[in-house]
CSV table of C-alpha atoms and ligand atoms in Angstrom, one decimal:
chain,number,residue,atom,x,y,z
A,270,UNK,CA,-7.2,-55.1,25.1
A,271,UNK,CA,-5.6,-51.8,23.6
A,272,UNK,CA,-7.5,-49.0,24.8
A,273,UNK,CA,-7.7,-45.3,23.9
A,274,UNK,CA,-9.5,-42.4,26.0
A,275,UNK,CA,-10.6,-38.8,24.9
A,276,UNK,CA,-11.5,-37.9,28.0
A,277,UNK,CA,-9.8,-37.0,31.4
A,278,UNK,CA,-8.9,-33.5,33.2
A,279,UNK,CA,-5.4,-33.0,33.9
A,280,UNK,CA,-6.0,-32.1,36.9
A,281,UNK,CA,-8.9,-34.6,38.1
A,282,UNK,CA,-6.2,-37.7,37.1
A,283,UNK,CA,-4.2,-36.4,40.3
A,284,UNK,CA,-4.0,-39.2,42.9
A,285,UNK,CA,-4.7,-37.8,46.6
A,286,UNK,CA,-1.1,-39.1,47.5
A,287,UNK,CA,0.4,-36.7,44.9
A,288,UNK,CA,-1.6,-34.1,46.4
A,289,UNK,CA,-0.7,-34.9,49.6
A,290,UNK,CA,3.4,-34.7,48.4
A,291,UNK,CA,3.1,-31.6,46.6
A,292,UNK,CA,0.8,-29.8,49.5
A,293,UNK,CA,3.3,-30.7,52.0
A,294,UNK,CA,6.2,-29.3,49.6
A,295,UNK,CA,4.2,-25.9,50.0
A,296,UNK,CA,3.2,-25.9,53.6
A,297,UNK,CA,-0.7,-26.4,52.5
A,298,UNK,CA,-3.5,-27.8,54.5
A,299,UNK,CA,-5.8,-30.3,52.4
A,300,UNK,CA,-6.6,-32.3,55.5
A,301,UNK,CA,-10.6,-30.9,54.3
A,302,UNK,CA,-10.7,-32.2,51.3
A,303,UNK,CA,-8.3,-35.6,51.7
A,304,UNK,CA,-8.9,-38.4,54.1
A,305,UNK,CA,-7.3,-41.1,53.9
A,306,UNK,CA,-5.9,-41.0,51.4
A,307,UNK,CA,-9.0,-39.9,48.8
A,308,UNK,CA,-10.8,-37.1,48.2
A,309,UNK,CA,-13.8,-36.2,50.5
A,310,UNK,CA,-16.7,-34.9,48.2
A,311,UNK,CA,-20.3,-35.6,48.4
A,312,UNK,CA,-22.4,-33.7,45.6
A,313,UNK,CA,-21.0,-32.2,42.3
A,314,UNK,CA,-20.6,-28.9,43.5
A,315,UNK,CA,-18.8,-30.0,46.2
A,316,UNK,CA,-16.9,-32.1,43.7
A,317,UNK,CA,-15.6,-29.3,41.7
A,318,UNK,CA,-14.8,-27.2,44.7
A,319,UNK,CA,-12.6,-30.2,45.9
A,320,UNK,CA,-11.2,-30.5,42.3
A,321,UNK,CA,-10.6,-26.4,42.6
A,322,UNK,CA,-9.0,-27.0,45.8
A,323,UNK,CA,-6.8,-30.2,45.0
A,324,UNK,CA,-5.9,-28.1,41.7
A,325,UNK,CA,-3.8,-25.1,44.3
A,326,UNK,CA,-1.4,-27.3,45.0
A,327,UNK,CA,0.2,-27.4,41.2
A,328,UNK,CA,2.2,-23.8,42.0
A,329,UNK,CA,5.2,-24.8,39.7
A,330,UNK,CA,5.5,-25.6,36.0
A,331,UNK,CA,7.8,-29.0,37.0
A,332,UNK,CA,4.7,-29.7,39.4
A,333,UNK,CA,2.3,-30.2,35.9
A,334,UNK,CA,5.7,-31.8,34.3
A,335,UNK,CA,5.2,-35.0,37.4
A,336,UNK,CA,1.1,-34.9,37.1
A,337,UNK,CA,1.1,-35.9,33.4
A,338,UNK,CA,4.3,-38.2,33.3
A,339,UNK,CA,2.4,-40.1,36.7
A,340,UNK,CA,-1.0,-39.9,34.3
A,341,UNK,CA,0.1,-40.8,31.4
A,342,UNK,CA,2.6,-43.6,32.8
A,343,UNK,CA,-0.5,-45.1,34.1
A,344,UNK,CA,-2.4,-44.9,31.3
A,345,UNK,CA,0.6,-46.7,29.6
A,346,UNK,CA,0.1,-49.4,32.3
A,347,UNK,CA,-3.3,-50.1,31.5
A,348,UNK,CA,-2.2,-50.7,27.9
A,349,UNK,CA,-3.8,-47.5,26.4
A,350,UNK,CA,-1.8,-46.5,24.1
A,351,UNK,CA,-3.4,-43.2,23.2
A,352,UNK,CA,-4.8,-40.5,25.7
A,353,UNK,CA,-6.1,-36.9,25.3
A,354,UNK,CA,-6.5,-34.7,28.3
A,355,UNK,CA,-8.3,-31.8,29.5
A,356,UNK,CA,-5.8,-29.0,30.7
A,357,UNK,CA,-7.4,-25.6,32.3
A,358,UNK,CA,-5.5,-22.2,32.2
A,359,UNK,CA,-7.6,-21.0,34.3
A,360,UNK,CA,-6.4,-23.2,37.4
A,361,UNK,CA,-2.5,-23.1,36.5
A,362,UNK,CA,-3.3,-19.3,36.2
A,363,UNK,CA,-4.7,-18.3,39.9
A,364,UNK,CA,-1.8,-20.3,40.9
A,365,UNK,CA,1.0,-17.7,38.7
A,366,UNK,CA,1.6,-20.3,35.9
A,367,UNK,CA,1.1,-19.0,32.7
A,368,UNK,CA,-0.3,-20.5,29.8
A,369,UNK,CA,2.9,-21.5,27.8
A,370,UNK,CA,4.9,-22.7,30.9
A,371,UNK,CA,1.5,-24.8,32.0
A,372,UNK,CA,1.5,-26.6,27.8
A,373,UNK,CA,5.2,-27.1,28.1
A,374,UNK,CA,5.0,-28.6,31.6
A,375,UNK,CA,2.4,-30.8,30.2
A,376,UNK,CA,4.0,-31.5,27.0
A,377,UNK,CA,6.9,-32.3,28.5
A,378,UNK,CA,5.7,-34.9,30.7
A,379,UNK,CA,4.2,-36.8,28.2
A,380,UNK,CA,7.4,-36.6,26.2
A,381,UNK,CA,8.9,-38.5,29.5
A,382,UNK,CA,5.9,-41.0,29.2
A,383,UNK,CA,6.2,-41.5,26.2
A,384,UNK,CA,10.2,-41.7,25.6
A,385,UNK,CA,9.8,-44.7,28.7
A,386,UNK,CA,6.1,-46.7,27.2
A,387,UNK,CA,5.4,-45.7,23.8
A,388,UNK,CA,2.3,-43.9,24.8
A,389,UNK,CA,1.4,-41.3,22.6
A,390,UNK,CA,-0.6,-38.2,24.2
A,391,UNK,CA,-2.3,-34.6,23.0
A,392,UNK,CA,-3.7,-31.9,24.9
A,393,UNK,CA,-7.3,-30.2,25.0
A,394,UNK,CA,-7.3,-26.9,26.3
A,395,UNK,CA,-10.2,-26.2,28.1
A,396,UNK,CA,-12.3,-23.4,29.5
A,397,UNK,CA,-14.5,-23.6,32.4
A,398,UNK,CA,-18.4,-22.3,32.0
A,399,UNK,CA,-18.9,-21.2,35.6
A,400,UNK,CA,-16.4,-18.5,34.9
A,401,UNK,CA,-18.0,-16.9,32.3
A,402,UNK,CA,-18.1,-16.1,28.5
A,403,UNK,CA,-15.2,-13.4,29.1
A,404,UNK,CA,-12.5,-15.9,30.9
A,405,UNK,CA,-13.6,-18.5,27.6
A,406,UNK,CA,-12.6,-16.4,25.2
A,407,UNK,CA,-9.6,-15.7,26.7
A,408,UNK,CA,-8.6,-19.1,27.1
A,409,UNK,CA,-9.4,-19.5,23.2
A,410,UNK,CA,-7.2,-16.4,22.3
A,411,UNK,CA,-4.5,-17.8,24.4
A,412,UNK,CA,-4.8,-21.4,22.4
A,413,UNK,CA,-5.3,-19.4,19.1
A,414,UNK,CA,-2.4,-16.7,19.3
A,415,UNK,CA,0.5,-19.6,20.9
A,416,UNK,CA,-0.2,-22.9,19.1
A,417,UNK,CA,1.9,-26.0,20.4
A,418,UNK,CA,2.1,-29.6,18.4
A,419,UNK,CA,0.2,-31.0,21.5
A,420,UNK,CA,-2.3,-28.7,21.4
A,421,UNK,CA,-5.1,-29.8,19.0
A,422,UNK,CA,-8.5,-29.4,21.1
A,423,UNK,CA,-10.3,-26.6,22.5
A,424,UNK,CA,-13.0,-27.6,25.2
A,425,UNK,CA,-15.7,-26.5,27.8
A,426,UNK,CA,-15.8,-28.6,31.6
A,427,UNK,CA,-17.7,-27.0,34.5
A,428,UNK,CA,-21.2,-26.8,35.7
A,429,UNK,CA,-23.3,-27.1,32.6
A,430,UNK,CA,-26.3,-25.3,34.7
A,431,UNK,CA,-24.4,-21.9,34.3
A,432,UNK,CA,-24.6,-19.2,31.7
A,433,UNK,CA,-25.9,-20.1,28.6
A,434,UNK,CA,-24.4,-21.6,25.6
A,435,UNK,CA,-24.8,-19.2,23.0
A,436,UNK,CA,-22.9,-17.2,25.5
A,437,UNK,CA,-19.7,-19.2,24.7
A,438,UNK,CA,-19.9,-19.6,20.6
A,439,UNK,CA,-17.7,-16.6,20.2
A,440,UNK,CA,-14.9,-19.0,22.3
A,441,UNK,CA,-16.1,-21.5,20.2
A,442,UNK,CA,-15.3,-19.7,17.2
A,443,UNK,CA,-11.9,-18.8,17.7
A,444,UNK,CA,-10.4,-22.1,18.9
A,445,UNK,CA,-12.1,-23.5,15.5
A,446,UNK,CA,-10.6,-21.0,13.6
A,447,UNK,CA,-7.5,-21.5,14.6
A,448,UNK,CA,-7.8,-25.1,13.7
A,449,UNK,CA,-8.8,-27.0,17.2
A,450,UNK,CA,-10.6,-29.8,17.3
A,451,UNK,CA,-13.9,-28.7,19.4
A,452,UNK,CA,-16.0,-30.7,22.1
A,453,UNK,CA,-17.9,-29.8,25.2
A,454,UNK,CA,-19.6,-31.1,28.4
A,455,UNK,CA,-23.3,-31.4,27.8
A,456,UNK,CA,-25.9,-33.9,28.5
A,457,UNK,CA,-24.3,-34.5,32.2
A,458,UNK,CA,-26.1,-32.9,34.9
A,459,UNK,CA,-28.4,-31.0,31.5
A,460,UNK,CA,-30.6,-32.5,29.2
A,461,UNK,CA,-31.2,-33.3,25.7
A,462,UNK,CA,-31.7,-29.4,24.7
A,463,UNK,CA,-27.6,-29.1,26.0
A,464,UNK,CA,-26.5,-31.3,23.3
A,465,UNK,CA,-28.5,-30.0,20.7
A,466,UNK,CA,-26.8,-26.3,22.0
A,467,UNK,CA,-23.6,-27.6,21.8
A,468,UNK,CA,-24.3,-28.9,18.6
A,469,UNK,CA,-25.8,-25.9,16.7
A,470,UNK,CA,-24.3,-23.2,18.7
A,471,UNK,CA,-20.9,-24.0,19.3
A,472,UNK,CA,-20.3,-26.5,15.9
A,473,UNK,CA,-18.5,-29.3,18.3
A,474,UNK,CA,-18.4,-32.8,17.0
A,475,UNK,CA,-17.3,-34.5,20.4
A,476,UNK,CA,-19.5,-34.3,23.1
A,477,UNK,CA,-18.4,-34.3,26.6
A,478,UNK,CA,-20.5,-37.2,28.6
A,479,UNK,CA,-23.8,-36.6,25.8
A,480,UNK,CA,-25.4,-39.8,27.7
A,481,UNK,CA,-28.5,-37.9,28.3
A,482,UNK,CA,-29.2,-37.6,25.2
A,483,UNK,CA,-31.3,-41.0,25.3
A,484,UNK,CA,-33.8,-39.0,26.8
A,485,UNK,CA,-34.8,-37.6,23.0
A,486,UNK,CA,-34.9,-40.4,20.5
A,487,UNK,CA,-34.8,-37.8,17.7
A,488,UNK,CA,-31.7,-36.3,19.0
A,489,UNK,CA,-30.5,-40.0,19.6
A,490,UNK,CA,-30.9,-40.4,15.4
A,491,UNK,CA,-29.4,-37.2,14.9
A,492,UNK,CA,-26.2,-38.2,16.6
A,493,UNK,CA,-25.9,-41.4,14.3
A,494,UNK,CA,-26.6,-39.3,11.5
A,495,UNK,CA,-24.1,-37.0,12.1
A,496,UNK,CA,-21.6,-38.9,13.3
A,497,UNK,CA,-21.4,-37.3,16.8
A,498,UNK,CA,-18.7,-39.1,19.3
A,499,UNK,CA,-19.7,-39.7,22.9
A,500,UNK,CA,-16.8,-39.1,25.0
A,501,UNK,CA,-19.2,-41.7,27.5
A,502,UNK,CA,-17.7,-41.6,31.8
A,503,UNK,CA,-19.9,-44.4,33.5
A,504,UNK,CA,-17.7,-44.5,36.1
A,505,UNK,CA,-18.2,-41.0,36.5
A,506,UNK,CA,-21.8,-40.7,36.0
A,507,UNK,CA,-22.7,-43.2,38.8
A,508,UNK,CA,-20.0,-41.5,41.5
A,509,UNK,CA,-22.0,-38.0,40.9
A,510,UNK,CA,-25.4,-39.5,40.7
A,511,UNK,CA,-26.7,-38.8,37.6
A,512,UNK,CA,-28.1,-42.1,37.6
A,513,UNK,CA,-28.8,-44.4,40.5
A,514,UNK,CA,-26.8,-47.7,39.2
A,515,UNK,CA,-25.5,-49.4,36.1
A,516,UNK,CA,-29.0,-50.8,35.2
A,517,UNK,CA,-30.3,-47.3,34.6
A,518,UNK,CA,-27.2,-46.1,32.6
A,519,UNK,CA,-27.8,-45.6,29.1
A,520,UNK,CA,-24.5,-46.4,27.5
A,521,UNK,CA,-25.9,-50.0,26.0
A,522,UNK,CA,-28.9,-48.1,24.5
A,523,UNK,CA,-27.3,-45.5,22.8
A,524,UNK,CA,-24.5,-47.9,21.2
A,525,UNK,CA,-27.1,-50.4,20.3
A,526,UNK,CA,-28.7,-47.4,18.7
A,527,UNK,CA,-25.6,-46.7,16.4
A,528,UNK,CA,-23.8,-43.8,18.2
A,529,UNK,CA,-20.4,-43.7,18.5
A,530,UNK,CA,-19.4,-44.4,21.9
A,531,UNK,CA,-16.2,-44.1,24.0
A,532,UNK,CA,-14.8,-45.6,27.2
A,533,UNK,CA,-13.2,-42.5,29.6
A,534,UNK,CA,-12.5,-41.8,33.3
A,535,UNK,CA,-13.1,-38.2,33.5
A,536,UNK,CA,-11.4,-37.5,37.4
A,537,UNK,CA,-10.2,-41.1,37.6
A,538,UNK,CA,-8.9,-40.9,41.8
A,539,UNK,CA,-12.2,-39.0,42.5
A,540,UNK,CA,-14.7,-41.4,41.0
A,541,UNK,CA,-12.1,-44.7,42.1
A,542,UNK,CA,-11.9,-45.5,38.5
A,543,UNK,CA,-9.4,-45.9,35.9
A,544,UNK,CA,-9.8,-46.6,32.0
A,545,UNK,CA,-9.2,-50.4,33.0
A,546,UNK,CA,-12.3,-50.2,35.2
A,547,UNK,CA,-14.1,-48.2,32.4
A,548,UNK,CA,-13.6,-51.4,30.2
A,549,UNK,CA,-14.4,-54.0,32.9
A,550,UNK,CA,-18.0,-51.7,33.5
A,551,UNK,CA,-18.8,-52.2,29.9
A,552,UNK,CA,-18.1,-55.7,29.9
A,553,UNK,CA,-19.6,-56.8,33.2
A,554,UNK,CA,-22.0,-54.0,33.8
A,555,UNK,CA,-23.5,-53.2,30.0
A,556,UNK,CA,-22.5,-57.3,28.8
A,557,UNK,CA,-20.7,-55.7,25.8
A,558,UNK,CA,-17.9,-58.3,24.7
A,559,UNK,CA,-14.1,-58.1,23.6
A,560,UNK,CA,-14.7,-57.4,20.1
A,561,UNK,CA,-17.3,-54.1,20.9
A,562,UNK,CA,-14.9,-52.8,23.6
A,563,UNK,CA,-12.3,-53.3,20.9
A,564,UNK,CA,-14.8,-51.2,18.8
A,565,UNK,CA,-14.8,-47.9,21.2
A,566,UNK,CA,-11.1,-48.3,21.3
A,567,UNK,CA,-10.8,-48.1,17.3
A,568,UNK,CA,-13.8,-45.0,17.8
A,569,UNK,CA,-11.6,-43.1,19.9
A,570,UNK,CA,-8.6,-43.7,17.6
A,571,UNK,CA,-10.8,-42.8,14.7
A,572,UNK,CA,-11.9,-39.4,16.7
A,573,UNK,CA,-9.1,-38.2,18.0
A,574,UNK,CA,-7.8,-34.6,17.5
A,575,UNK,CA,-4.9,-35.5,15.9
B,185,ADE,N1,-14.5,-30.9,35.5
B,185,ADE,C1,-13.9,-32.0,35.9
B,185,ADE,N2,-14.7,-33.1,35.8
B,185,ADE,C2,-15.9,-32.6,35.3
B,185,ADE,C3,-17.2,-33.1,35.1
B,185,ADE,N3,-17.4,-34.4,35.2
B,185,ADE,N4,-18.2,-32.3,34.6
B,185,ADE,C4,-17.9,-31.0,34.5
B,185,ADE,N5,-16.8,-30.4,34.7
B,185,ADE,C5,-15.8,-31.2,35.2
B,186,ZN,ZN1,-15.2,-34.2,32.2
């Protein structure tokens, strides 16, 4: 099965043992928030402040450089053969790393992957909410004023229950206008009303997670209608507890609905996923067979910011 994700943070594909490598390199203590070997969390804000923490331990460009080549050569692996990722100034930036060395680190390491397995990869630069309107537009300027060929996406991770989204549109606006592909996280731990935000406010046509937009059939018809992509996490969803279990995740409703669905691992060693296990959930959790999987495949392909 060739596969394809849209959606997984740069940072979140770090596997604890890298972590644990590049901590000891610079003398830190992580002992808190890795036990053996994988991350200790246990709610999503405790979740991102283990991401945030993980995140310190990237203090060099050639440190970003070994993160993507080790994501992306995995990704290879599982026979994807096209992956977009979420990279976030803001955490190469408290660490020194500015916001050209962090893209070229990146870049560069998916030159490497791609040189050794054919895998081709871009980037989505991507603010964080929690921070605040004034570190998003930043962030945008920063994509807008110093473009890079593996640069073609502009989006917005954090906690969705912070600020509100209007207060981001004029971020919004400059990453579009400077020609970025656009999509945010909505519809995760927010409802219905967060999509439709996103939507109006911020003119995105990808939607980070979206799943809980089931939970308005009219928003539901407005995503077939408009041709929305649902950058869908399962894995994900489950490990934080947005839903209970499998049988209450609405992934099989919304496709048989007509939305346009794809398969992603979002922090693949902190949920104990991978996009391989993202394709065996939908086969064995949501009964879809080899020829729709191969369908979300061909959507993310189709979507792509490239
Ligand atoms: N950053 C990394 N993973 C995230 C998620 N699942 N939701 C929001 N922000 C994130
Ligand atoms: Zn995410």
């Amino acid at each position: 099965m060739l596969k394809a994700e849209l959606h997984c943070h740069i940072e979140g594909a770090a596997e604890p043992d890298l972590v644990l490598r590049l901590a000891r390199k610079y003398g830190m203590d992580v002992s808190d928030i890795i036990q053996d070997h994988a991350y200790q969390w246990n709610d999503f804000t405790s979740f991102l402040n283990c991401y945030d923490t993980a995140s310190r331990v990237f203090r060099e460009p050639e440190d970003y450089r070994l993160l993507a080549y080790d994501y992306y050569s995995r990704l290879a692996d599982q026979n994807a053969i096209y992956g977009e990722v979420f990279a976030s100034p803001d955490h190469a930036a408290e660490m020194g790393i500015g916001y050209s060395d962090m893209i070229n680190a990146i870049s560069d390491g998916i030159d490497d992957a791609q040189k050794q397995f054919g895998i081709e990869g871009r980037i989505i630069v991507t603010c964080i909410r929690h921070l605040g309107p004034e570190s998003a537009e930043l962030v945008a300027e920063l994509c807008a004023s110093n473009p890079h060929p593996k640069v073609t996406g502009f989006g917005m991770a954090g906690d969705e229950r912070a600020f509100q989204v209007e207060d981001f549109a004029n971020a919004f606006a400059i990453a579009g206008d400077a020609g970025l592909g656009l999509t945010a996280h909505a519809g995760e731990l927010d409802g219905p009303k967060s999509i439709e935000d996103v939507l109006d406010l911020l003119g995105v046509k990808r939607i980070g997670h979206g799943v809980r937009a089931v939970e308005s059939p009219a928003l539901v018809e407005r995503l077939v209608r408009e041709q929305i992509v649902l950058e869908v996490c399962a894995g994900s969803n489950i490990a934080l507890g947005i839903y209970p279990g499998y049988e209450q995740h609405p992934l099989p409703t919304l496709l048989n609905a007509g939305v346009r669905i794809t398969l992603n691992s979002d922090d693949p060693p902190y949920f104990h996923t991978s996009l391989n296990n993202e394709y065996d959930i939908a086969a064995k959790h949501f009964g879809k067979n080899d020829e729709q999987l191969a369908g979300c495949t061909r959507t993310a392909i189709n979507a792509a910011f490239i």
